[in-house]
mmCIF file with all atom_site columns, C-alpha atoms in Angstrom:
data_model
loop_
_atom_site.group_PDB
_atom_site.id
_atom_site.type_symbol
_atom_site.label_atom_id
_atom_site.label_alt_id
_atom_site.label_comp_id
_atom_site.label_asym_id
_atom_site.label_entity_id
_atom_site.label_seq_id
_atom_site.pdbx_PDB_ins_code
_atom_site.Cartn_x
_atom_site.Cartn_y
_atom_site.Cartn_z
_atom_site.occupancy
_atom_site.B_iso_or_equiv
_atom_site.pdbx_formal_charge
_atom_site.auth_seq_id
_atom_site.auth_comp_id
_atom_site.auth_asym_id
_atom_site.auth_atom_id
_atom_site.pdbx_PDB_model_num
ATOM 1   C CA . ALA A 1 1   ? -73.018 -22.850 20.168  1.00 0.00 ? 272 ALA A CA 1
ATOM 2   C CA . ILE A 1 2   ? -76.496 -21.838 19.011  1.00 0.00 ? 273 ILE A CA 1
ATOM 3   C CA . MET A 1 3   ? -77.200 -19.425 16.189  1.00 0.00 ? 274 MET A CA 1
ATOM 4   C CA . LEU A 1 4   ? -80.230 -18.152 14.275  1.00 0.00 ? 275 LEU A CA 1
ATOM 5   C CA . CYS A 1 5   ? -80.353 -18.175 10.487  1.00 0.00 ? 276 CYS A CA 1
ATOM 6   C CA . ASN A 1 6   ? -82.964 -18.385 7.765   1.00 0.00 ? 277 ASN A CA 1
ATOM 7   C CA . LYS A 1 7   ? -81.325 -21.335 6.000   1.00 0.00 ? 278 LYS A CA 1
ATOM 8   C CA . LYS A 1 8   ? -81.328 -25.032 6.800   1.00 0.00 ? 279 LYS A CA 1
ATOM 9   C CA . SER A 1 9   ? -77.560 -25.250 7.064   1.00 0.00 ? 280 SER A CA 1
ATOM 10  C CA . CYS A 1 10  ? -74.395 -23.246 6.623   1.00 0.00 ? 281 CYS A CA 1
ATOM 11  C CA . GLU A 1 11  ? -70.651 -23.469 7.101   1.00 0.00 ? 282 GLU A CA 1
ATOM 12  C CA . VAL A 1 12  ? -68.630 -21.192 9.372   1.00 0.00 ? 283 VAL A CA 1
ATOM 13  C CA . PHE A 1 13  ? -65.015 -20.456 8.523   1.00 0.00 ? 284 PHE A CA 1
ATOM 14  C CA . TRP A 1 14  ? -63.287 -18.896 11.534  1.00 0.00 ? 285 TRP A CA 1
ATOM 15  C CA . SER A 1 15  ? -60.317 -16.538 11.379  1.00 0.00 ? 286 SER A CA 1
ATOM 16  C CA . ASN A 1 16  ? -58.214 -19.034 13.358  1.00 0.00 ? 287 ASN A CA 1
ATOM 17  C CA . GLY A 1 17  ? -58.479 -21.569 10.511  1.00 0.00 ? 288 GLY A CA 1
ATOM 18  C CA . LYS A 1 18  ? -61.225 -23.715 12.026  1.00 0.00 ? 289 LYS A CA 1
ATOM 19  C CA . ARG A 1 19  ? -64.220 -24.833 9.991   1.00 0.00 ? 290 ARG A CA 1
ATOM 20  C CA . ASN A 1 20  ? -67.659 -25.784 11.339  1.00 0.00 ? 291 ASN A CA 1
ATOM 21  C CA . LYS A 1 21  ? -70.968 -26.894 9.889   1.00 0.00 ? 292 LYS A CA 1
ATOM 22  C CA . THR A 1 22  ? -74.441 -26.046 11.175  1.00 0.00 ? 293 THR A CA 1
ATOM 23  C CA . HIS A 1 23  ? -77.530 -28.232 11.091  1.00 0.00 ? 294 HIS A CA 1
ATOM 24  C CA . ALA A 1 24  ? -81.151 -27.172 11.538  1.00 0.00 ? 295 ALA A CA 1
ATOM 25  C CA . LEU A 1 25  ? -82.907 -28.248 14.735  1.00 0.00 ? 296 LEU A CA 1
ATOM 26  C CA . VAL A 1 26  ? -86.295 -26.566 14.455  1.00 0.00 ? 297 VAL A CA 1
ATOM 27  C CA . GLY A 1 27  ? -87.784 -24.916 11.397  1.00 0.00 ? 298 GLY A CA 1
ATOM 28  C CA . SER A 1 28  ? -90.704 -22.588 10.821  1.00 0.00 ? 299 SER A CA 1
ATOM 29  C CA . SER A 1 29  ? -92.485 -22.905 7.491   1.00 0.00 ? 300 SER A CA 1
ATOM 30  C CA . THR A 1 30  ? -93.879 -19.386 7.813   1.00 0.00 ? 301 THR A CA 1
ATOM 31  C CA . ALA A 1 31  ? -90.969 -17.360 9.137   1.00 0.00 ? 302 ALA A CA 1
ATOM 32  C CA . LYS A 1 32  ? -88.375 -19.648 7.552   1.00 0.00 ? 303 LYS A CA 1
ATOM 33  C CA . GLU A 1 33  ? -86.151 -19.368 10.606  1.00 0.00 ? 304 GLU A CA 1
ATOM 34  C CA . TYR A 1 34  ? -84.078 -22.232 11.947  1.00 0.00 ? 305 TYR A CA 1
ATOM 35  C CA . HIS A 1 35  ? -82.286 -22.755 15.235  1.00 0.00 ? 306 HIS A CA 1
ATOM 36  C CA . CYS A 1 36  ? -78.928 -24.199 14.294  1.00 0.00 ? 307 CYS A CA 1
ATOM 37  C CA . PHE A 1 37  ? -76.111 -25.754 16.266  1.00 0.00 ? 308 PHE A CA 1
ATOM 38  C CA . ILE A 1 38  ? -72.465 -25.611 15.256  1.00 0.00 ? 309 ILE A CA 1
ATOM 39  C CA . GLU A 1 39  ? -70.799 -28.979 15.033  1.00 0.00 ? 310 GLU A CA 1
ATOM 40  C CA . SER A 1 40  ? -67.056 -29.421 14.654  1.00 0.00 ? 311 SER A CA 1
ATOM 41  C CA . ASP A 1 41  ? -65.914 -31.290 11.555  1.00 0.00 ? 312 ASP A CA 1
ATOM 42  C CA . ASP A 1 42  ? -62.837 -33.199 12.736  1.00 0.00 ? 313 ASP A CA 1
ATOM 43  C CA . LYS A 1 43  ? -62.076 -34.629 9.309   1.00 0.00 ? 314 LYS A CA 1
ATOM 44  C CA . ASP A 1 44  ? -61.639 -31.248 7.689   1.00 0.00 ? 315 ASP A CA 1
ATOM 45  C CA . SER A 1 45  ? -61.658 -28.696 10.488  1.00 0.00 ? 316 SER A CA 1
ATOM 46  C CA . SER A 1 46  ? -58.649 -26.693 9.268   1.00 0.00 ? 317 SER A CA 1
ATOM 47  C CA . PHE A 1 47  ? -59.490 -24.367 6.406   1.00 0.00 ? 318 PHE A CA 1
ATOM 48  C CA . LEU A 1 48  ? -57.792 -20.984 6.381   1.00 0.00 ? 319 LEU A CA 1
ATOM 49  C CA . VAL A 1 49  ? -59.786 -18.208 4.692   1.00 0.00 ? 320 VAL A CA 1
ATOM 50  C CA . SER A 1 50  ? -58.228 -14.861 3.748   1.00 0.00 ? 321 SER A CA 1
ATOM 51  C CA . MET A 1 51  ? -60.467 -12.568 5.765   1.00 0.00 ? 322 MET A CA 1
ATOM 52  C CA . GLN A 1 52  ? -58.855 -9.511  4.159   1.00 0.00 ? 323 GLN A CA 1
ATOM 53  C CA . ARG A 1 53  ? -59.808 -10.612 0.644   1.00 0.00 ? 324 ARG A CA 1
ATOM 54  C CA . VAL A 1 54  ? -63.323 -11.554 1.688   1.00 0.00 ? 325 VAL A CA 1
ATOM 55  C CA . ALA A 1 55  ? -63.757 -8.086  3.213   1.00 0.00 ? 326 ALA A CA 1
ATOM 56  C CA . LYS A 1 56  ? -62.392 -6.498  0.029   1.00 0.00 ? 327 LYS A CA 1
ATOM 57  C CA . ILE A 1 57  ? -64.932 -8.127  -2.293  1.00 0.00 ? 328 ILE A CA 1
ATOM 58  C CA . THR A 1 58  ? -67.831 -6.798  -0.201  1.00 0.00 ? 329 THR A CA 1
ATOM 59  C CA . GLY A 1 59  ? -66.933 -3.362  -1.552  1.00 0.00 ? 330 GLY A CA 1
ATOM 60  C CA . LYS A 1 60  ? -66.835 -1.900  1.974   1.00 0.00 ? 331 LYS A CA 1
ATOM 61  C CA . TYR A 1 61  ? -63.075 -2.108  2.491   1.00 0.00 ? 332 TYR A CA 1
ATOM 62  C CA . TRP A 1 62  ? -59.936 -1.262  0.550   1.00 0.00 ? 333 TRP A CA 1
ATOM 63  C CA . HIS A 1 63  ? -57.166 -3.861  0.850   1.00 0.00 ? 334 HIS A CA 1
ATOM 64  C CA . ASP A 1 64  ? -53.772 -2.244  1.423   1.00 0.00 ? 335 ASP A CA 1
ATOM 65  C CA . GLU A 1 65  ? -51.556 -4.821  -0.267  1.00 0.00 ? 336 GLU A CA 1
ATOM 66  C CA . ALA A 1 66  ? -48.524 -2.534  -0.392  1.00 0.00 ? 337 ALA A CA 1
ATOM 67  C CA . GLY A 1 67  ? -48.262 -1.107  3.127   1.00 0.00 ? 338 GLY A CA 1
ATOM 68  C CA . THR A 1 68  ? -50.064 -2.500  6.166   1.00 0.00 ? 339 THR A CA 1
ATOM 69  C CA . ARG A 1 69  ? -51.418 -5.598  4.322   1.00 0.00 ? 340 ARG A CA 1
ATOM 70  C CA . LEU A 1 70  ? -54.643 -4.871  6.200   1.00 0.00 ? 341 LEU A CA 1
ATOM 71  C CA . CYS A 1 71  ? -58.108 -3.889  5.053   1.00 0.00 ? 342 CYS A CA 1
ATOM 72  C CA . VAL A 1 72  ? -58.875 -0.201  5.504   1.00 0.00 ? 343 VAL A CA 1
ATOM 73  C CA . HIS A 1 73  ? -62.416 1.072   6.002   1.00 0.00 ? 344 HIS A CA 1
ATOM 74  C CA . PRO A 1 74  ? -63.089 4.665   4.882   1.00 0.00 ? 345 PRO A CA 1
ATOM 75  C CA . ILE A 1 75  ? -64.467 5.526   8.345   1.00 0.00 ? 346 ILE A CA 1
ATOM 76  C CA . TYR A 1 76  ? -63.062 2.939   10.774  1.00 0.00 ? 347 TYR A CA 1
ATOM 77  C CA . GLY A 1 77  ? -59.651 2.660   9.142   1.00 0.00 ? 348 GLY A CA 1
ATOM 78  C CA . THR A 1 78  ? -57.678 -0.369  10.326  1.00 0.00 ? 349 THR A CA 1
ATOM 79  C CA . TRP A 1 79  ? -59.645 -0.616  13.572  1.00 0.00 ? 350 TRP A CA 1
ATOM 80  C CA . THR A 1 80  ? -61.854 -3.530  12.652  1.00 0.00 ? 351 THR A CA 1
ATOM 81  C CA . ALA A 1 81  ? -61.403 -7.259  13.145  1.00 0.00 ? 352 ALA A CA 1
ATOM 82  C CA . PHE A 1 82  ? -62.769 -10.117 11.047  1.00 0.00 ? 353 PHE A CA 1
ATOM 83  C CA . ARG A 1 83  ? -63.713 -13.267 12.937  1.00 0.00 ? 354 ARG A CA 1
ATOM 84  C CA . ALA A 1 84  ? -65.719 -15.507 10.606  1.00 0.00 ? 355 ALA A CA 1
ATOM 85  C CA . VAL A 1 85  ? -67.107 -16.049 7.124   1.00 0.00 ? 356 VAL A CA 1
ATOM 86  C CA . VAL A 1 86  ? -70.520 -17.727 7.031   1.00 0.00 ? 357 VAL A CA 1
ATOM 87  C CA . VAL A 1 87  ? -71.532 -19.550 3.825   1.00 0.00 ? 358 VAL A CA 1
ATOM 88  C CA . PHE A 1 88  ? -75.247 -20.341 3.600   1.00 0.00 ? 359 PHE A CA 1
ATOM 89  C CA . GLU A 1 89  ? -76.863 -23.169 1.678   1.00 0.00 ? 360 GLU A CA 1
ATOM 90  C CA . ALA A 1 90  ? -78.893 -21.612 -1.142  1.00 0.00 ? 361 ALA A CA 1
ATOM 91  C CA . ASP A 1 91  ? -82.243 -22.912 -2.318  1.00 0.00 ? 362 ASP A CA 1
ATOM 92  C CA . GLY A 1 92  ? -82.445 -24.030 -5.926  1.00 0.00 ? 363 GLY A CA 1
ATOM 93  C CA . ASN A 1 93  ? -84.622 -21.096 -6.970  1.00 0.00 ? 364 ASN A CA 1
ATOM 94  C CA . GLU A 1 94  ? -82.366 -18.437 -5.441  1.00 0.00 ? 365 GLU A CA 1
ATOM 95  C CA . GLN A 1 95  ? -80.175 -16.396 -7.757  1.00 0.00 ? 366 GLN A CA 1
ATOM 96  C CA . SER A 1 96  ? -76.911 -14.599 -7.113  1.00 0.00 ? 367 SER A CA 1
ATOM 97  C CA . PRO A 1 97  ? -76.836 -10.792 -7.455  1.00 0.00 ? 368 PRO A CA 1
ATOM 98  C CA . SER A 1 98  ? -76.641 -9.796  -11.116 1.00 0.00 ? 369 SER A CA 1
ATOM 99  C CA . THR A 1 99  ? -73.721 -7.442  -10.539 1.00 0.00 ? 370 THR A CA 1
ATOM 100 C CA . PRO A 1 100 ? -70.847 -7.693  -8.040  1.00 0.00 ? 371 PRO A CA 1
ATOM 101 C CA . PRO A 1 101 ? -70.291 -4.909  -5.481  1.00 0.00 ? 372 PRO A CA 1
ATOM 102 C CA . ILE A 1 102 ? -68.301 -1.885  -6.604  1.00 0.00 ? 373 ILE A CA 1
ATOM 103 C CA . MET A 1 103 ? -64.818 -2.079  -5.120  1.00 0.00 ? 374 MET A CA 1
ATOM 104 C CA . CYS A 1 104 ? -63.925 0.475   -2.455  1.00 0.00 ? 375 CYS A CA 1
ATOM 105 C CA . PRO A 1 105 ? -61.462 3.085   -3.759  1.00 0.00 ? 376 PRO A CA 1
ATOM 106 C CA . CYS A 1 106 ? -58.261 3.769   -1.841  1.00 0.00 ? 377 CYS A CA 1
ATOM 107 C CA . PRO A 1 107 ? -59.222 6.023   1.115   1.00 0.00 ? 378 PRO A CA 1
ATOM 108 C CA . VAL A 1 108 ? -55.662 6.831   2.298   1.00 0.00 ? 379 VAL A CA 1
ATOM 109 C CA . SER A 1 109 ? -52.841 9.009   1.019   1.00 0.00 ? 380 SER A CA 1
ATOM 110 C CA . ASN A 1 110 ? -49.738 7.737   -0.781  1.00 0.00 ? 381 ASN A CA 1
ATOM 111 C CA . ASN A 1 111 ? -47.675 9.180   2.050   1.00 0.00 ? 382 ASN A CA 1
ATOM 112 C CA . GLU A 1 112 ? -49.418 6.953   4.605   1.00 0.00 ? 383 GLU A CA 1
ATOM 113 C CA . ILE A 1 113 ? -48.896 3.895   2.408   1.00 0.00 ? 384 ILE A CA 1
ATOM 114 C CA . GLU A 1 114 ? -45.181 4.684   2.160   1.00 0.00 ? 385 GLU A CA 1
ATOM 115 C CA . GLN A 1 115 ? -44.977 5.115   5.950   1.00 0.00 ? 386 GLN A CA 1
ATOM 116 C CA . ALA A 1 116 ? -46.690 1.757   6.361   1.00 0.00 ? 387 ALA A CA 1
ATOM 117 C CA . LYS A 1 117 ? -44.204 0.124   3.968   1.00 0.00 ? 388 LYS A CA 1
ATOM 118 C CA . ASP A 1 118 ? -41.299 1.421   6.049   1.00 0.00 ? 389 ASP A CA 1
ATOM 119 C CA . MET A 1 119 ? -42.911 0.218   9.275   1.00 0.00 ? 390 MET A CA 1
ATOM 120 C CA . MET A 1 120 ? -43.647 -3.196  7.741   1.00 0.00 ? 391 MET A CA 1
ATOM 121 C CA . ASN A 1 121 ? -40.045 -3.620  6.601   1.00 0.00 ? 392 ASN A CA 1
ATOM 122 C CA . TYR A 1 122 ? -38.823 -2.567  10.046  1.00 0.00 ? 393 TYR A CA 1
ATOM 123 C CA . ALA A 1 123 ? -41.196 -4.991  11.769  1.00 0.00 ? 394 ALA A CA 1
ATOM 124 C CA . ILE A 1 124 ? -40.026 -7.880  9.573   1.00 0.00 ? 395 ILE A CA 1
ATOM 125 C CA . MET A 1 125 ? -36.383 -6.995  10.180  1.00 0.00 ? 396 MET A CA 1
ATOM 126 C CA . MET A 1 126 ? -36.904 -6.797  13.945  1.00 0.00 ? 397 MET A CA 1
ATOM 127 C CA . SER A 1 127 ? -38.616 -10.175 14.207  1.00 0.00 ? 398 SER A CA 1
ATOM 128 C CA . ALA A 1 128 ? -36.896 -12.147 11.434  1.00 0.00 ? 399 ALA A CA 1
ATOM 129 C CA . SER A 1 129 ? -34.077 -13.291 13.686  1.00 0.00 ? 400 SER A CA 1
ATOM 130 C CA . GLU A 1 130 ? -36.474 -14.307 16.448  1.00 0.00 ? 401 GLU A CA 1
ATOM 131 C CA . GLU A 1 131 ? -37.435 -17.967 16.176  1.00 0.00 ? 402 GLU A CA 1
ATOM 132 C CA . HIS A 1 132 ? -41.026 -17.321 17.254  1.00 0.00 ? 403 HIS A CA 1
ATOM 133 C CA . GLY A 1 133 ? -41.449 -13.881 15.671  1.00 0.00 ? 404 GLY A CA 1
ATOM 134 C CA . TYR A 1 134 ? -43.806 -12.858 12.853  1.00 0.00 ? 405 TYR A CA 1
ATOM 135 C CA . GLY A 1 135 ? -40.926 -12.343 10.468  1.00 0.00 ? 406 GLY A CA 1
ATOM 136 C CA . ALA A 1 136 ? -39.748 -15.933 10.888  1.00 0.00 ? 407 ALA A CA 1
ATOM 137 C CA . GLN A 1 137 ? -42.990 -17.526 9.672   1.00 0.00 ? 408 GLN A CA 1
ATOM 138 C CA . THR A 1 138 ? -42.286 -17.396 5.919   1.00 0.00 ? 409 THR A CA 1
ATOM 139 C CA . GLY A 1 139 ? -42.668 -20.824 4.347   1.00 0.00 ? 410 GLY A CA 1
ATOM 140 C CA . LYS A 1 140 ? -44.605 -22.327 7.254   1.00 0.00 ? 411 LYS A CA 1
ATOM 141 C CA . THR A 1 141 ? -47.536 -24.662 6.546   1.00 0.00 ? 412 THR A CA 1
ATOM 142 C CA . TRP A 1 142 ? -51.089 -23.324 6.979   1.00 0.00 ? 413 TRP A CA 1
ATOM 143 C CA . PRO A 1 143 ? -51.729 -25.320 10.194  1.00 0.00 ? 414 PRO A CA 1
ATOM 144 C CA . ASP A 1 144 ? -48.440 -24.089 11.684  1.00 0.00 ? 415 ASP A CA 1
ATOM 145 C CA . LEU A 1 145 ? -49.206 -20.530 10.624  1.00 0.00 ? 416 LEU A CA 1
ATOM 146 C CA . CYS A 1 146 ? -52.697 -20.690 12.166  1.00 0.00 ? 417 CYS A CA 1
ATOM 147 C CA . LYS A 1 147 ? -51.246 -22.063 15.378  1.00 0.00 ? 418 LYS A CA 1
ATOM 148 C CA . PHE A 1 148 ? -48.691 -19.263 15.499  1.00 0.00 ? 419 PHE A CA 1
ATOM 149 C CA . LEU A 1 149 ? -51.099 -16.427 14.705  1.00 0.00 ? 420 LEU A CA 1
ATOM 150 C CA . HIS A 1 150 ? -53.860 -17.527 17.075  1.00 0.00 ? 421 HIS A CA 1
ATOM 151 C CA . GLY A 1 151 ? -52.069 -19.602 19.684  1.00 0.00 ? 422 GLY A CA 1
ATOM 152 C CA . THR A 1 152 ? -48.920 -17.651 20.487  1.00 0.00 ? 423 THR A CA 1
ATOM 153 C CA . VAL A 1 153 ? -48.935 -15.958 23.888  1.00 0.00 ? 424 VAL A CA 1
ATOM 154 C CA . CYS A 1 154 ? -46.378 -13.397 25.010  1.00 0.00 ? 425 CYS A CA 1
ATOM 155 C CA . SER A 1 155 ? -46.100 -10.894 27.845  1.00 0.00 ? 426 SER A CA 1
ATOM 156 C CA . GLY A 1 156 ? -48.130 -7.776  27.194  1.00 0.00 ? 427 GLY A CA 1
ATOM 157 C CA . SER A 1 157 ? -50.157 -6.733  30.228  1.00 0.00 ? 428 SER A CA 1
ATOM 158 C CA . ALA A 1 158 ? -48.477 -3.311  29.918  1.00 0.00 ? 429 ALA A CA 1
ATOM 159 C CA . TRP A 1 159 ? -46.635 -1.565  27.083  1.00 0.00 ? 430 TRP A CA 1
ATOM 160 C CA . GLU A 1 160 ? -43.271 -1.850  28.836  1.00 0.00 ? 431 GLU A CA 1
ATOM 161 C CA . LYS A 1 161 ? -43.698 -5.639  28.985  1.00 0.00 ? 432 LYS A CA 1
ATOM 162 C CA . VAL A 1 162 ? -44.363 -6.061  25.260  1.00 0.00 ? 433 VAL A CA 1
ATOM 163 C CA . PRO A 1 163 ? -41.342 -7.593  23.442  1.00 0.00 ? 434 PRO A CA 1
ATOM 164 C CA . GLU A 1 164 ? -39.477 -5.071  21.289  1.00 0.00 ? 435 GLU A CA 1
ATOM 165 C CA . THR A 1 165 ? -39.964 -7.328  18.264  1.00 0.00 ? 436 THR A CA 1
ATOM 166 C CA . MET A 1 166 ? -43.742 -7.126  18.700  1.00 0.00 ? 437 MET A CA 1
ATOM 167 C CA . LYS A 1 167 ? -44.095 -3.353  19.053  1.00 0.00 ? 438 LYS A CA 1
ATOM 168 C CA . PRO A 1 168 ? -43.563 -2.463  15.347  1.00 0.00 ? 439 PRO A CA 1
ATOM 169 C CA . TRP A 1 169 ? -46.424 -4.793  14.361  1.00 0.00 ? 440 TRP A CA 1
ATOM 170 C CA . ILE A 1 170 ? -48.730 -3.000  16.786  1.00 0.00 ? 441 ILE A CA 1
ATOM 171 C CA . LYS A 1 171 ? -47.606 0.437   15.547  1.00 0.00 ? 442 LYS A CA 1
ATOM 172 C CA . LEU A 1 172 ? -48.262 -0.582  11.934  1.00 0.00 ? 443 LEU A CA 1
ATOM 173 C CA . ARG A 1 173 ? -51.989 0.143   12.265  1.00 0.00 ? 444 ARG A CA 1
ATOM 174 C CA . ASP A 1 174 ? -51.227 3.695   13.399  1.00 0.00 ? 445 ASP A CA 1
ATOM 175 C CA . CYS A 1 175 ? -49.731 4.553   10.004  1.00 0.00 ? 446 CYS A CA 1
ATOM 176 C CA . ILE A 1 176 ? -53.284 4.950   8.672   1.00 0.00 ? 447 ILE A CA 1
ATOM 177 C CA . THR A 1 177 ? -55.064 8.036   10.007  1.00 0.00 ? 448 THR A CA 1
ATOM 178 C CA . ASN A 1 178 ? -58.617 6.981   9.021   1.00 0.00 ? 449 ASN A CA 1
ATOM 179 C CA . GLY A 1 179 ? -60.547 6.238   12.207  1.00 0.00 ? 450 GLY A CA 1
ATOM 180 C CA . ARG A 1 180 ? -57.457 6.545   14.384  1.00 0.00 ? 451 ARG A CA 1
ATOM 181 C CA . GLU A 1 181 ? -58.851 9.206   16.702  1.00 0.00 ? 452 GLU A CA 1
ATOM 182 C CA . GLU A 1 182 ? -62.403 7.858   16.985  1.00 0.00 ? 453 GLU A CA 1
ATOM 183 C CA . TRP A 1 183 ? -62.144 4.078   16.659  1.00 0.00 ? 454 TRP A CA 1
ATOM 184 C CA . LYS A 1 184 ? -58.687 2.975   17.770  1.00 0.00 ? 455 LYS A CA 1
ATOM 185 C CA . TYR A 1 185 ? -58.742 0.097   20.278  1.00 0.00 ? 456 TYR A CA 1
ATOM 186 C CA . ASP A 1 186 ? -57.971 1.049   23.851  1.00 0.00 ? 457 ASP A CA 1
ATOM 187 C CA . ASP A 1 187 ? -54.639 -0.161  25.233  1.00 0.00 ? 458 ASP A CA 1
ATOM 188 C CA . ALA A 1 188 ? -56.029 -3.306  26.864  1.00 0.00 ? 459 ALA A CA 1
ATOM 189 C CA . GLN A 1 189 ? -57.850 -4.445  23.720  1.00 0.00 ? 460 GLN A CA 1
ATOM 190 C CA . LEU A 1 190 ? -54.909 -3.581  21.473  1.00 0.00 ? 461 LEU A CA 1
ATOM 191 C CA . LEU A 1 191 ? -52.368 -5.386  23.639  1.00 0.00 ? 462 LEU A CA 1
ATOM 192 C CA . TYR A 1 192 ? -54.537 -8.484  24.023  1.00 0.00 ? 463 TYR A CA 1
ATOM 193 C CA . HIS A 1 193 ? -55.179 -8.602  20.259  1.00 0.00 ? 464 HIS A CA 1
ATOM 194 C CA . TYR A 1 194 ? -51.456 -9.008  19.645  1.00 0.00 ? 465 TYR A CA 1
ATOM 195 C CA . THR A 1 195 ? -50.079 -10.705 22.765  1.00 0.00 ? 466 THR A CA 1
ATOM 196 C CA . LYS A 1 196 ? -52.978 -12.885 24.055  1.00 0.00 ? 467 LYS A CA 1
ATOM 197 C CA . ASP A 1 197 ? -51.620 -12.237 27.552  1.00 0.00 ? 468 ASP A CA 1
ATOM 198 C CA . PRO A 1 198 ? -54.256 -13.678 29.981  1.00 0.00 ? 469 PRO A CA 1
ATOM 199 C CA . GLU A 1 199 ? -53.190 -11.133 32.604  1.00 0.00 ? 470 GLU A CA 1
ATOM 200 C CA . LEU A 1 200 ? -55.079 -8.503  30.579  1.00 0.00 ? 471 LEU A CA 1
ATOM 201 C CA . LEU A 1 201 ? -58.306 -10.495 30.949  1.00 0.00 ? 472 LEU A CA 1
ATOM 202 C CA . ARG A 1 202 ? -57.748 -10.974 34.663  1.00 0.00 ? 473 ARG A CA 1
ATOM 203 C CA . ASN A 1 203 ? -57.203 -7.222  35.078  1.00 0.00 ? 474 ASN A CA 1
ATOM 204 C CA . ALA A 1 204 ? -60.385 -6.434  33.144  1.00 0.00 ? 475 ALA A CA 1
ATOM 205 C CA . LEU A 1 205 ? -62.435 -8.872  35.242  1.00 0.00 ? 476 LEU A CA 1
ATOM 206 C CA . SER A 1 206 ? -60.967 -7.429  38.418  1.00 0.00 ? 477 SER A CA 1
ATOM 207 C CA . LYS A 1 207 ? -62.095 -3.926  37.421  1.00 0.00 ? 478 LYS A CA 1
ATOM 208 C CA . LEU A 1 208 ? -65.626 -5.172  36.730  1.00 0.00 ? 479 LEU A CA 1
ATOM 209 C CA . ARG A 1 209 ? -65.883 -6.657  40.217  1.00 0.00 ? 480 ARG A CA 1
ATOM 210 C CA . LYS A 1 210 ? -65.011 -3.380  41.897  1.00 0.00 ? 481 LYS A CA 1
#
C-alpha cells in the first residue's frame, strides 16, 4: 500500500489488531512530503489498540462505557467506524500541544443509556450459550479475540438470514438517537459490518454492473 505523509516514518495500528510500519521512499526538502510504503512487521504484527479510547481522547467523541460500549459523536451518533491509528515519528524540535483536548460531554439522555444497558444484557444472554457468539468470548486471548471479531463470517445477506443471537448486537446501535435518521448505515452496510457475509459484496457488485 502507498500513502502520503509529511514524516519520514510512522506506524499504523489497524482495528483488526495488525501493526505495520512505513518507510520513506522519496522525500522533498521543500514540501517535506514523503511517499511511504506499508511493510508488515511479522515479529510483532499483533497489537490491539482500543479504538474507542483513542477516539475519546480526541475530544470529538463521548465513550458510552455503561450502555452501548461504543463511542458516540454528537452529530453522527454511533454511526462511525474506526479503522486505524497512525503514529508519526516526531522531529526533535517538535513539541506536543500544551493542553490536551477538552473531553466531549455526554450527548445522549439517561433514558437512552438505560435502554442500551438492557439491550447489551439481552445480547450477552442470547449469545453466551453459543460457542462462537460474542457473549462467549470473555477471557479469550487478544489474538483469539481479534480473530473472532474480524474473521468470523455468518449468514447475513438478508435480515431473515441473520442468526437470532446476532440481531441484538446490531440493534444495540439503534438505542442512541443521535444521527440515527441521517447517518445510519443502510441495510447492506450494516449487515456486512456484523456478519462479513460475502454474498452482500457479490450482490452489491451485481447491482453496479447493471
